[in-house]
Amino acid sequence: MTFWRWAVLLLCLALRLVALDADPPPWLSWSTGLYTDEGFYTLDARHEVLFGAPAPGTFHDRLLSPLLSLLQEGVFRLFDAGILQARLIAVVFGMLTVVVFWLGLRRAYDNRVADMGAVFLGLSPMFVLYNRTALQETPTVFWLVLAFACWAYAGGSVGRYQWVLYALAGSFVGIAVVFKSLAGLAVPALLTKARKKTTILGFGGVLALYAAFWYLPHHAELSRMTTYYRVHQIQPHSLLGLYLNIKRGLVGGEHGVLPYLLATLPVPCLLAGWGMLRRREWTSSDRFLGYWLAGGLTFCLVSSYAPSRYYVLFLPALMGLAAKAFGTLSRRLQVAAVGVFLVTSALWYGVAWGQRSFAQREGRQELVRVLPKGSVVIGDFAPTLCLGTPFAATTVQPGLANDDHPVERLHATHVLVVRNAANWQTWWRGHYPDVMQPSHLLTSLEFGGSRHFIVDLYSVKALK
């Protein structure tokens, strides 16, 4: 590798590691999941390490992502169960994704396309900042990129090795789906003409193993959880709802996939769009990336819930197509495109750095200060704020998990409730009016930057 490639790789690593325990910037996503879901999706691994059993209650992230949860448990056993350890898993996957993406693009196209694809992906503010969070998307997209790399290498192979590589490409998409089912948005990429049956065989083989050894034994619990996500979050419930979802996706500001991508990644978006419009002949790799991108955009336009972390799952496809189009520009336009990309990225990093806060870290320190040993904390913010503390925690989500007498069933000692969220205040005051009293308020935690979430910690000893 040349010096500048090593320099880019080191810059990618530095951007992911500096102040890794800082809160995600508030502009990264409009969804509160940015602040709650790191705890949701490390919950079982953490409890297995600290308490020798899965998390209490009816929400189990291991059911949804067994491979990722087992990996987290292994890391936690070796290095302790904290937020930095959980985020470092994503950092490693993010860096591996950039390297494997470069290898795939080099095989599919050439060194110049590979270099620019790696620069676009590796330095993308959105991709980097999500690589710094313990969410499922970064580990999942690695397997999709690995599938693309296998696909690209298969195109230049012959004989049985070609068959194996195409089968591996399908298998890796299947593994991605096991990590997070939403990775299914990349399945259209497997329907390109080159060895379609072989890749589908690999994909189907992984899913058959998953169904036999995991889905069927846990069918009832998984069906309940996935039905909630599908009915309450994803699917529109009328033609009007579908229309409004598409409208939001096209012109909905930070809630819309196209406005968000154009605002944060204007150069790659414009390059990819221009390249697809002017391209007359498509290679199998072009189609792989194009179908992958189309699957992701279609989902985000149709779905009733599509926060920006979902975009991570198809961002490599966008960057690959952008890098391919970049190679057709004149030298002067290439310099201009790189300059604008670096300047806009630097501006977003500057905003993130200027807004950086450590409110979640301070909140954990406050919980350790005020809570006695053996406390059990529940509420939607409880899993994240207890990550890195000695306390048991789980979520309460009406319709999804632990919404039937959670204090009594979970033997909770404390609850965390968002003060400035009317739905949560209504639910908790309706179910536990004796707890939601000023005399039981122990402390209040503030975080979320400009979103300014205020989370109140109540003692439930009055119910004992």
Tab-separated table of C-alpha atoms in Angstrom:
chain	number	residue	atom	x	y	z
A	1	MET	CA	0.000	0.000	0.000
A	2	THR	CA	1.201	3.502	-0.776
A	3	PHE	CA	1.780	6.103	1.895
A	4	TRP	CA	-1.458	7.983	1.230
A	5	ARG	CA	-3.518	4.805	1.555
A	6	TRP	CA	-2.005	4.146	4.973
A	7	ALA	CA	-2.663	7.782	5.880
A	8	VAL	CA	-6.337	7.456	4.924
A	9	LEU	CA	-6.622	4.213	6.888
A	10	LEU	CA	-5.091	5.810	9.986
A	11	LEU	CA	-7.406	8.809	9.622
A	12	CYS	CA	-10.386	6.441	9.395
A	13	LEU	CA	-9.255	4.730	12.598
A	14	ALA	CA	-8.648	8.008	14.438
A	15	LEU	CA	-12.095	9.362	13.544
A	16	ARG	CA	-13.652	6.249	15.034
A	17	LEU	CA	-11.607	6.145	18.229
A	18	VAL	CA	-11.188	9.721	19.455
A	19	ALA	CA	-13.529	10.376	22.417
A	20	LEU	CA	-15.287	7.082	21.744
A	21	ASP	CA	-17.365	7.378	24.929
A	22	ALA	CA	-18.910	10.677	23.793
A	23	ASP	CA	-22.640	10.830	23.102
A	24	PRO	CA	-23.710	10.506	19.457
A	25	PRO	CA	-24.360	13.981	17.992
A	26	PRO	CA	-28.075	14.865	18.120
A	27	TRP	CA	-28.300	15.545	14.370
A	28	LEU	CA	-27.239	11.982	13.563
A	29	SER	CA	-30.820	10.735	13.949
A	30	TRP	CA	-34.232	12.086	14.899
A	31	SER	CA	-35.087	8.764	16.574
A	32	THR	CA	-34.666	8.300	20.314
A	33	GLY	CA	-33.244	4.900	19.425
A	34	LEU	CA	-29.927	6.709	19.009
A	35	TYR	CA	-29.834	7.002	22.808
A	36	THR	CA	-31.684	3.856	23.891
A	37	ASP	CA	-30.836	1.066	21.468
A	38	GLU	CA	-27.174	0.596	22.364
A	39	GLY	CA	-28.483	-0.767	25.644
A	40	PHE	CA	-31.321	-2.700	23.996
A	41	TYR	CA	-29.001	-4.643	21.709
A	42	THR	CA	-26.264	-5.490	24.216
A	43	LEU	CA	-28.727	-6.447	26.949
A	44	ASP	CA	-28.522	-10.244	27.028
A	45	ALA	CA	-24.758	-10.385	26.525
A	46	ARG	CA	-24.215	-7.981	29.413
A	47	HIS	CA	-26.521	-9.869	31.773
A	48	GLU	CA	-25.004	-13.227	30.880
A	49	VAL	CA	-21.577	-11.911	31.876
A	50	LEU	CA	-22.647	-10.009	35.013
A	51	PHE	CA	-25.447	-12.195	36.346
A	52	GLY	CA	-25.087	-15.550	34.598
A	53	ALA	CA	-28.475	-15.380	32.854
A	54	PRO	CA	-30.192	-13.445	30.051
A	55	ALA	CA	-31.804	-10.106	30.814
A	56	PRO	CA	-34.905	-10.237	32.997
A	57	GLY	CA	-38.300	-9.930	31.369
A	58	THR	CA	-39.583	-10.536	27.876
A	59	PHE	CA	-37.182	-8.470	25.746
A	60	HIS	CA	-34.215	-10.506	24.526
A	61	ASP	CA	-31.957	-9.080	21.857
A	62	ARG	CA	-30.239	-12.462	21.575
A	63	LEU	CA	-33.390	-13.836	19.991
A	64	LEU	CA	-33.199	-11.163	17.291
A	65	SER	CA	-29.440	-11.307	16.672
A	66	PRO	CA	-27.919	-14.459	18.186
A	67	LEU	CA	-24.531	-14.285	16.456
A	68	LEU	CA	-23.897	-10.664	17.397
A	69	SER	CA	-25.043	-11.253	20.970
A	70	LEU	CA	-22.674	-14.222	21.374
A	71	LEU	CA	-19.825	-12.139	19.986
A	72	GLN	CA	-20.624	-9.358	22.452
A	73	GLU	CA	-20.688	-11.835	25.305
A	74	GLY	CA	-17.249	-13.099	24.354
A	75	VAL	CA	-15.836	-9.577	24.249
A	76	PHE	CA	-17.492	-8.668	27.553
A	77	ARG	CA	-16.065	-11.755	29.249
A	78	LEU	CA	-12.580	-10.831	28.086
A	79	PHE	CA	-12.664	-7.059	28.575
A	80	ASP	CA	-15.648	-6.309	30.881
A	81	ALA	CA	-19.173	-5.251	29.947
A	82	GLY	CA	-19.052	-1.534	29.246
A	83	ILE	CA	-20.008	0.967	26.590
A	84	LEU	CA	-16.448	1.303	25.256
A	85	GLN	CA	-16.110	-2.443	24.807
A	86	ALA	CA	-19.479	-2.602	23.027
A	87	ARG	CA	-18.575	0.291	20.751
A	88	LEU	CA	-15.149	-1.121	19.948
A	89	ILE	CA	-16.867	-4.116	18.350
A	90	ALA	CA	-18.505	-1.707	15.913
A	91	VAL	CA	-15.212	0.136	15.345
A	92	VAL	CA	-13.482	-3.108	14.363
A	93	PHE	CA	-16.318	-4.113	12.037
A	94	GLY	CA	-16.361	-0.617	10.525
A	95	MET	CA	-12.657	-0.700	9.729
A	96	LEU	CA	-12.881	-4.220	8.317
A	97	THR	CA	-15.781	-3.095	6.150
A	98	VAL	CA	-13.696	-0.320	4.585
A	99	VAL	CA	-10.794	-2.697	3.854
A	100	VAL	CA	-12.995	-5.445	2.383
A	101	PHE	CA	-14.915	-2.845	0.359
A	102	TRP	CA	-11.638	-1.650	-1.156
A	103	LEU	CA	-10.705	-5.213	-2.073
A	104	GLY	CA	-14.091	-5.830	-3.661
A	105	LEU	CA	-14.055	-2.637	-5.701
A	106	ARG	CA	-10.502	-3.260	-6.865
A	107	ARG	CA	-11.510	-6.683	-8.173
A	108	ALA	CA	-14.776	-5.450	-9.673
A	109	TYR	CA	-13.297	-2.328	-11.306
A	110	ASP	CA	-9.763	-1.039	-10.715
A	111	ASN	CA	-7.505	0.593	-8.134
A	112	ARG	CA	-8.793	4.117	-8.727
A	113	VAL	CA	-12.410	3.136	-8.155
A	114	ALA	CA	-11.387	1.132	-5.096
A	115	ASP	CA	-9.415	4.047	-3.658
A	116	MET	CA	-12.257	6.517	-4.049
A	117	GLY	CA	-14.869	4.059	-2.802
A	118	ALA	CA	-12.814	3.467	0.343
A	119	VAL	CA	-12.330	7.219	0.843
A	120	PHE	CA	-16.039	7.946	0.367
A	121	LEU	CA	-17.121	5.161	2.723
A	122	GLY	CA	-14.293	5.358	5.247
A	123	LEU	CA	-14.570	9.123	5.750
A	124	SER	CA	-18.343	9.482	5.435
A	125	PRO	CA	-19.501	11.314	8.584
A	126	MET	CA	-22.673	9.270	8.901
A	127	PHE	CA	-20.872	5.946	8.461
A	128	VAL	CA	-18.050	6.910	10.838
A	129	LEU	CA	-20.387	8.168	13.559
A	130	TYR	CA	-22.529	5.037	13.435
A	131	ASN	CA	-19.340	2.951	13.542
A	132	ARG	CA	-18.842	4.624	16.947
A	133	THR	CA	-22.103	3.278	18.370
A	134	ALA	CA	-22.955	-0.198	19.674
A	135	LEU	CA	-25.842	-0.661	17.240
A	136	GLN	CA	-26.493	-3.634	14.974
A	137	GLU	CA	-26.077	-1.922	11.612
A	138	THR	CA	-22.273	-1.694	11.473
A	139	PRO	CA	-21.595	-5.398	12.209
A	140	THR	CA	-24.380	-6.317	9.791
A	141	VAL	CA	-23.187	-4.273	6.814
A	142	PHE	CA	-19.745	-5.893	7.044
A	143	TRP	CA	-21.263	-9.179	5.891
A	144	LEU	CA	-23.027	-7.480	2.991
A	145	VAL	CA	-19.756	-5.912	1.858
A	146	LEU	CA	-18.022	-9.278	2.227
A	147	ALA	CA	-20.741	-10.766	0.016
A	148	PHE	CA	-20.051	-8.100	-2.626
A	149	ALA	CA	-16.317	-8.812	-2.476
A	150	CYS	CA	-16.932	-12.537	-2.996
A	151	TRP	CA	-19.244	-11.704	-5.879
A	152	ALA	CA	-16.579	-9.525	-7.472
A	153	TYR	CA	-13.853	-12.150	-7.075
A	154	ALA	CA	-16.157	-14.839	-8.442
A	155	GLY	CA	-16.545	-12.849	-11.650
A	156	GLY	CA	-12.869	-13.311	-12.457
A	157	SER	CA	-12.597	-16.935	-11.361
A	158	VAL	CA	-13.232	-20.172	-13.195
A	159	GLY	CA	-14.349	-23.673	-12.373
A	160	ARG	CA	-15.291	-24.797	-8.921
A	161	TYR	CA	-13.729	-21.756	-7.273
A	162	GLN	CA	-16.216	-19.533	-9.057
A	163	TRP	CA	-19.106	-21.679	-7.838
A	164	VAL	CA	-17.802	-21.564	-4.253
A	165	LEU	CA	-17.359	-17.779	-4.309
A	166	TYR	CA	-20.866	-17.180	-5.637
A	167	ALA	CA	-22.258	-19.522	-2.987
A	168	LEU	CA	-20.259	-17.671	-0.325
A	169	ALA	CA	-21.673	-14.365	-1.553
A	170	GLY	CA	-25.190	-15.657	-0.956
A	171	SER	CA	-24.185	-17.198	2.370
A	172	PHE	CA	-22.756	-13.918	3.654
A	173	VAL	CA	-25.982	-12.106	2.822
A	174	GLY	CA	-27.737	-14.807	4.821
A	175	ILE	CA	-25.392	-14.240	7.777
A	176	ALA	CA	-26.117	-10.517	7.532
A	177	VAL	CA	-29.838	-11.280	7.811
A	178	VAL	CA	-29.144	-13.372	10.922
A	179	PHE	CA	-27.276	-10.380	12.401
A	180	LYS	CA	-30.182	-8.060	11.540
A	181	SER	CA	-33.200	-9.100	9.513
A	182	LEU	CA	-33.340	-5.701	7.797
A	183	ALA	CA	-30.253	-6.765	5.833
A	184	GLY	CA	-32.816	-8.481	3.616
A	185	LEU	CA	-33.017	-5.177	1.740
A	186	ALA	CA	-29.825	-6.329	-0.042
A	187	VAL	CA	-31.389	-9.585	-1.283
A	188	PRO	CA	-32.305	-8.047	-4.690
A	189	ALA	CA	-28.556	-7.898	-5.370
A	190	LEU	CA	-28.546	-11.694	-5.460
A	191	LEU	CA	-31.041	-11.691	-8.308
A	192	THR	CA	-28.569	-10.446	-10.922
A	193	LYS	CA	-28.020	-12.793	-13.832
A	194	ALA	CA	-24.549	-14.079	-12.943
A	195	ARG	CA	-24.919	-17.407	-11.140
A	196	LYS	CA	-28.243	-16.408	-9.645
A	197	LYS	CA	-29.179	-19.940	-8.627
A	198	THR	CA	-25.850	-20.544	-6.901
A	199	THR	CA	-26.000	-17.394	-4.792
A	200	ILE	CA	-29.605	-18.043	-3.824
A	201	LEU	CA	-28.597	-21.580	-2.827
A	202	GLY	CA	-25.949	-20.175	-0.490
A	203	PHE	CA	-28.391	-17.638	0.920
A	204	GLY	CA	-31.125	-20.224	1.396
A	205	GLY	CA	-28.747	-22.682	3.019
A	206	VAL	CA	-27.816	-20.238	5.779
A	207	LEU	CA	-31.442	-19.315	6.395
A	208	ALA	CA	-32.431	-22.985	6.503
A	209	LEU	CA	-29.833	-23.619	9.220
A	210	TYR	CA	-30.994	-20.531	11.092
A	211	ALA	CA	-34.626	-21.649	10.867
A	212	ALA	CA	-33.876	-25.183	12.048
A	213	PHE	CA	-31.564	-24.337	14.935
A	214	TRP	CA	-32.839	-20.957	16.095
A	215	TYR	CA	-36.074	-19.618	14.618
A	216	LEU	CA	-38.240	-22.706	15.090
A	217	PRO	CA	-37.116	-23.405	18.687
A	218	HIS	CA	-37.893	-19.753	19.557
A	219	HIS	CA	-40.766	-19.243	17.148
A	220	ALA	CA	-43.351	-17.941	19.631
A	221	GLU	CA	-41.114	-15.266	21.160
A	222	LEU	CA	-39.610	-14.210	17.845
A	223	SER	CA	-43.016	-14.025	16.200
A	224	ARG	CA	-44.309	-11.741	18.942
A	225	MET	CA	-41.333	-9.389	18.674
A	226	THR	CA	-41.125	-9.279	14.890
A	227	THR	CA	-44.877	-8.768	14.596
A	228	TYR	CA	-44.582	-5.696	16.809
A	229	TYR	CA	-41.767	-4.251	14.694
A	230	ARG	CA	-43.587	-4.987	11.467
A	231	VAL	CA	-47.056	-3.777	12.489
A	232	HIS	CA	-46.245	-0.872	14.790
A	233	GLN	CA	-43.119	0.465	13.124
A	234	ILE	CA	-42.603	-0.594	9.535
A	235	GLN	CA	-45.719	-1.220	7.505
A	236	PRO	CA	-48.020	1.608	6.407
A	237	HIS	CA	-51.640	0.934	7.332
A	238	SER	CA	-53.320	2.600	4.362
A	239	LEU	CA	-52.622	3.972	0.906
A	240	LEU	CA	-52.562	7.439	2.444
A	241	GLY	CA	-49.988	6.236	4.946
A	242	LEU	CA	-47.875	4.817	2.121
A	243	TYR	CA	-48.110	8.103	0.229
A	244	LEU	CA	-47.081	10.085	3.302
A	245	ASN	CA	-44.141	7.744	3.907
A	246	ILE	CA	-42.898	8.224	0.342
A	247	LYS	CA	-43.416	11.978	0.563
A	248	ARG	CA	-41.474	12.105	3.814
A	249	GLY	CA	-38.670	10.062	2.268
A	250	LEU	CA	-38.396	12.433	-0.674
A	251	VAL	CA	-38.896	15.845	0.944
A	252	GLY	CA	-39.172	15.170	4.683
A	253	GLY	CA	-36.068	16.981	5.905
A	254	GLU	CA	-34.039	15.010	8.436
A	255	HIS	CA	-36.811	12.383	8.522
A	256	GLY	CA	-36.450	11.711	4.786
A	257	VAL	CA	-33.807	9.431	3.328
A	258	LEU	CA	-33.051	11.539	0.243
A	259	PRO	CA	-32.830	14.938	2.001
A	260	TYR	CA	-30.665	13.425	4.727
A	261	LEU	CA	-28.260	11.760	2.317
A	262	LEU	CA	-28.014	14.857	0.134
A	263	ALA	CA	-27.331	17.038	3.162
A	264	THR	CA	-24.640	14.815	4.678
A	265	LEU	CA	-23.167	13.256	1.512
A	266	PRO	CA	-23.881	15.601	-1.408
A	267	VAL	CA	-20.907	14.575	-3.579
A	268	PRO	CA	-21.365	10.774	-3.433
A	269	CYS	CA	-25.136	11.141	-3.917
A	270	LEU	CA	-24.797	13.358	-6.977
A	271	LEU	CA	-22.038	11.213	-8.455
A	272	ALA	CA	-23.985	7.987	-7.981
A	273	GLY	CA	-27.157	9.483	-9.455
A	274	TRP	CA	-25.333	10.987	-12.416
A	275	GLY	CA	-23.427	7.776	-13.066
A	276	MET	CA	-26.537	5.619	-13.065
A	277	LEU	CA	-28.401	7.964	-15.404
A	278	ARG	CA	-25.653	8.103	-18.021
A	279	ARG	CA	-24.529	4.474	-17.849
A	280	ARG	CA	-25.521	2.479	-20.914
A	281	GLU	CA	-23.892	-0.859	-20.162
A	282	TRP	CA	-24.041	-2.383	-16.706
A	283	THR	CA	-21.606	-5.021	-15.479
A	284	SER	CA	-22.722	-7.679	-13.006
A	285	SER	CA	-21.002	-5.703	-10.229
A	286	ASP	CA	-22.863	-2.555	-11.308
A	287	ARG	CA	-26.118	-4.441	-11.067
A	288	PHE	CA	-25.186	-5.949	-7.696
A	289	LEU	CA	-24.568	-2.480	-6.252
A	290	GLY	CA	-27.544	-0.938	-8.050
A	291	TYR	CA	-30.046	-3.542	-6.861
A	292	TRP	CA	-28.624	-3.326	-3.344
A	293	LEU	CA	-29.048	0.453	-3.321
A	294	ALA	CA	-32.528	0.208	-4.843
A	295	GLY	CA	-33.605	-2.281	-2.184
A	296	GLY	CA	-32.415	0.008	0.594
A	297	LEU	CA	-33.962	3.176	-0.805
A	298	THR	CA	-37.252	1.437	-1.525
A	299	PHE	CA	-37.511	0.160	2.022
A	300	CYS	CA	-36.757	3.562	3.521
A	301	LEU	CA	-39.281	5.270	1.252
A	302	VAL	CA	-42.055	2.803	2.048
A	303	SER	CA	-41.440	2.107	5.739
A	304	SER	CA	-43.211	4.105	8.427
A	305	TYR	CA	-40.035	3.985	10.518
A	306	ALA	CA	-36.678	4.496	8.814
A	307	PRO	CA	-34.124	6.321	10.994
A	308	SER	CA	-30.767	7.183	9.494
A	309	ARG	CA	-28.976	4.214	11.058
A	310	TYR	CA	-30.799	2.035	8.534
A	311	TYR	CA	-28.995	3.883	5.729
A	312	VAL	CA	-25.739	2.294	6.896
A	313	LEU	CA	-27.008	-0.989	5.452
A	314	PHE	CA	-26.887	0.286	1.866
A	315	LEU	CA	-24.312	3.058	2.121
A	316	PRO	CA	-21.508	0.931	0.550
A	317	ALA	CA	-23.643	0.415	-2.546
A	318	LEU	CA	-24.080	4.175	-2.883
A	319	MET	CA	-20.358	4.766	-2.395
A	320	GLY	CA	-19.376	2.089	-4.893
A	321	LEU	CA	-21.567	3.570	-7.598
A	322	ALA	CA	-20.269	7.039	-6.764
A	323	ALA	CA	-16.673	5.855	-7.029
A	324	LYS	CA	-17.388	4.256	-10.413
A	325	ALA	CA	-18.857	7.520	-11.699
A	326	PHE	CA	-15.948	9.492	-10.225
A	327	GLY	CA	-13.572	7.683	-12.572
A	328	THR	CA	-15.351	9.081	-15.628
A	329	LEU	CA	-14.820	12.714	-14.607
A	330	SER	CA	-12.119	14.972	-15.970
A	331	ARG	CA	-9.080	15.566	-13.779
A	332	ARG	CA	-10.297	19.038	-12.848
A	333	LEU	CA	-13.737	17.799	-11.848
A	334	GLN	CA	-12.204	14.968	-9.840
A	335	VAL	CA	-10.136	17.421	-7.810
A	336	ALA	CA	-13.212	19.580	-7.259
A	337	ALA	CA	-15.317	16.591	-6.199
A	338	VAL	CA	-12.724	15.380	-3.701
A	339	GLY	CA	-12.334	18.904	-2.347
A	340	VAL	CA	-16.056	19.414	-1.835
A	341	PHE	CA	-16.404	15.962	-0.239
A	342	LEU	CA	-13.594	16.637	2.226
A	343	VAL	CA	-14.857	20.121	3.080
A	344	THR	CA	-18.469	19.040	3.647
A	345	SER	CA	-17.323	16.041	5.690
A	346	ALA	CA	-15.041	18.264	7.769
A	347	LEU	CA	-17.945	20.614	8.443
A	348	TRP	CA	-20.108	17.771	9.757
A	349	TYR	CA	-17.242	16.509	11.897
A	350	GLY	CA	-16.744	20.029	13.176
A	351	VAL	CA	-20.408	20.255	14.168
A	352	ALA	CA	-20.214	16.866	15.891
A	353	TRP	CA	-17.046	17.857	17.756
A	354	GLY	CA	-18.486	21.232	18.753
A	355	GLN	CA	-21.656	19.577	20.075
A	356	ARG	CA	-19.879	16.693	21.796
A	357	SER	CA	-21.126	15.817	25.230
A	358	PHE	CA	-20.610	13.034	27.748
A	359	ALA	CA	-24.030	13.108	29.330
A	360	GLN	CA	-24.532	9.332	29.154
A	361	ARG	CA	-21.200	8.739	30.878
A	362	GLU	CA	-22.119	11.270	33.545
A	363	GLY	CA	-25.545	9.664	33.890
A	364	ARG	CA	-23.951	6.280	34.564
A	365	GLN	CA	-21.729	7.849	37.183
A	366	GLU	CA	-24.787	9.420	38.795
A	367	LEU	CA	-26.606	6.072	38.905
A	368	VAL	CA	-23.620	4.459	40.604
A	369	ARG	CA	-23.609	7.307	43.119
A	370	VAL	CA	-27.288	7.230	44.084
A	371	LEU	CA	-28.313	3.582	43.672
A	372	PRO	CA	-27.631	0.860	46.229
A	373	LYS	CA	-25.994	-2.423	45.346
A	374	GLY	CA	-28.401	-4.934	43.824
A	375	SER	CA	-30.700	-2.358	42.244
A	376	VAL	CA	-32.898	-3.381	39.300
A	377	VAL	CA	-33.677	-0.468	36.963
A	378	ILE	CA	-36.365	-0.562	34.274
A	379	GLY	CA	-37.538	1.827	31.561
A	380	ASP	CA	-36.665	2.497	27.934
A	381	PHE	CA	-33.480	4.397	28.858
A	382	ALA	CA	-32.475	1.924	31.570
A	383	PRO	CA	-30.459	-0.578	29.453
A	384	THR	CA	-28.192	2.092	27.962
A	385	LEU	CA	-27.695	4.108	31.135
A	386	CYS	CA	-26.930	0.944	33.130
A	387	LEU	CA	-24.399	-0.316	30.563
A	388	GLY	CA	-21.099	-0.180	32.406
A	389	THR	CA	-22.697	-0.219	35.866
A	390	PRO	CA	-23.275	-3.197	38.221
A	391	PHE	CA	-27.074	-2.876	38.048
A	392	ALA	CA	-29.558	-5.173	36.356
A	393	ALA	CA	-31.734	-3.390	33.815
A	394	THR	CA	-34.287	-3.976	31.124
A	395	THR	CA	-36.701	-2.056	28.964
A	396	VAL	CA	-40.414	-1.435	29.243
A	397	GLN	CA	-42.071	-0.945	25.875
A	398	PRO	CA	-45.885	-1.172	25.700
A	399	GLY	CA	-46.839	-3.684	23.040
A	400	LEU	CA	-43.332	-5.109	22.778
A	401	ALA	CA	-41.899	-6.015	26.152
A	402	ASN	CA	-42.565	-6.023	29.887
A	403	ASP	CA	-45.780	-3.998	29.797
A	404	ASP	CA	-47.693	-6.275	32.204
A	405	HIS	CA	-46.990	-5.226	35.801
A	406	PRO	CA	-43.276	-4.701	35.079
A	407	VAL	CA	-42.342	-3.432	38.545
A	408	GLU	CA	-43.796	-6.472	40.261
A	409	ARG	CA	-42.748	-9.097	37.710
A	410	LEU	CA	-39.199	-7.780	37.314
A	411	HIS	CA	-38.740	-6.993	41.013
A	412	ALA	CA	-37.709	-3.502	39.994
A	413	THR	CA	-36.292	-1.155	42.582
A	414	HIS	CA	-36.180	1.928	40.339
A	415	VAL	CA	-37.692	3.220	37.111
A	416	LEU	CA	-36.340	5.684	34.562
A	417	VAL	CA	-39.003	7.778	32.823
A	418	VAL	CA	-38.564	10.460	30.159
A	419	ARG	CA	-40.107	13.609	31.573
A	420	ASN	CA	-40.612	15.432	28.273
A	421	ALA	CA	-42.270	12.531	26.445
A	422	ALA	CA	-46.029	12.686	26.912
A	423	ASN	CA	-46.638	9.046	25.981
A	424	TRP	CA	-44.246	7.736	28.615
A	425	GLN	CA	-45.523	10.080	31.281
A	426	THR	CA	-49.100	8.996	30.547
A	427	TRP	CA	-48.256	5.284	30.642
A	428	TRP	CA	-46.281	5.369	33.874
A	429	ARG	CA	-48.675	7.720	35.662
A	430	GLY	CA	-51.594	5.569	34.581
A	431	HIS	CA	-50.015	2.313	35.755
A	432	TYR	CA	-47.951	3.476	38.726
A	433	PRO	CA	-49.313	6.754	40.092
A	434	ASP	CA	-47.873	6.000	43.534
A	435	VAL	CA	-44.353	5.794	42.089
A	436	MET	CA	-44.579	8.924	39.959
A	437	GLN	CA	-44.531	11.268	42.918
A	438	PRO	CA	-42.062	14.109	43.592
A	439	SER	CA	-41.177	12.495	46.922
A	440	HIS	CA	-39.889	9.392	45.113
A	441	LEU	CA	-37.740	11.300	42.593
A	442	LEU	CA	-34.062	10.581	43.280
A	443	THR	CA	-32.343	12.442	40.463
A	444	SER	CA	-32.808	13.723	36.919
A	445	LEU	CA	-30.467	13.117	34.007
A	446	GLU	CA	-30.249	15.343	30.944
A	447	PHE	CA	-28.807	14.378	27.562
A	448	GLY	CA	-29.574	14.388	23.862
A	449	GLY	CA	-28.028	17.715	22.884
A	450	SER	CA	-30.576	19.977	21.227
A	451	ARG	CA	-33.211	17.235	21.633
A	452	HIS	CA	-32.763	17.720	25.399
A	453	PHE	CA	-34.167	14.555	26.936
A	454	ILE	CA	-34.785	14.735	30.672
A	455	VAL	CA	-34.901	11.319	32.323
A	456	ASP	CA	-36.182	11.056	35.886
A	457	LEU	CA	-35.132	8.278	38.262
A	458	TYR	CA	-37.859	7.179	40.697
A	459	SER	CA	-37.645	4.796	43.615
A	460	VAL	CA	-40.404	2.169	43.818
A	461	LYS	CA	-39.824	1.168	47.456
A	462	ALA	CA	-43.271	2.549	48.298
A	463	LEU	CA	-44.822	-0.475	46.570
A	464	LYS	CA	-42.887	-3.041	48.586
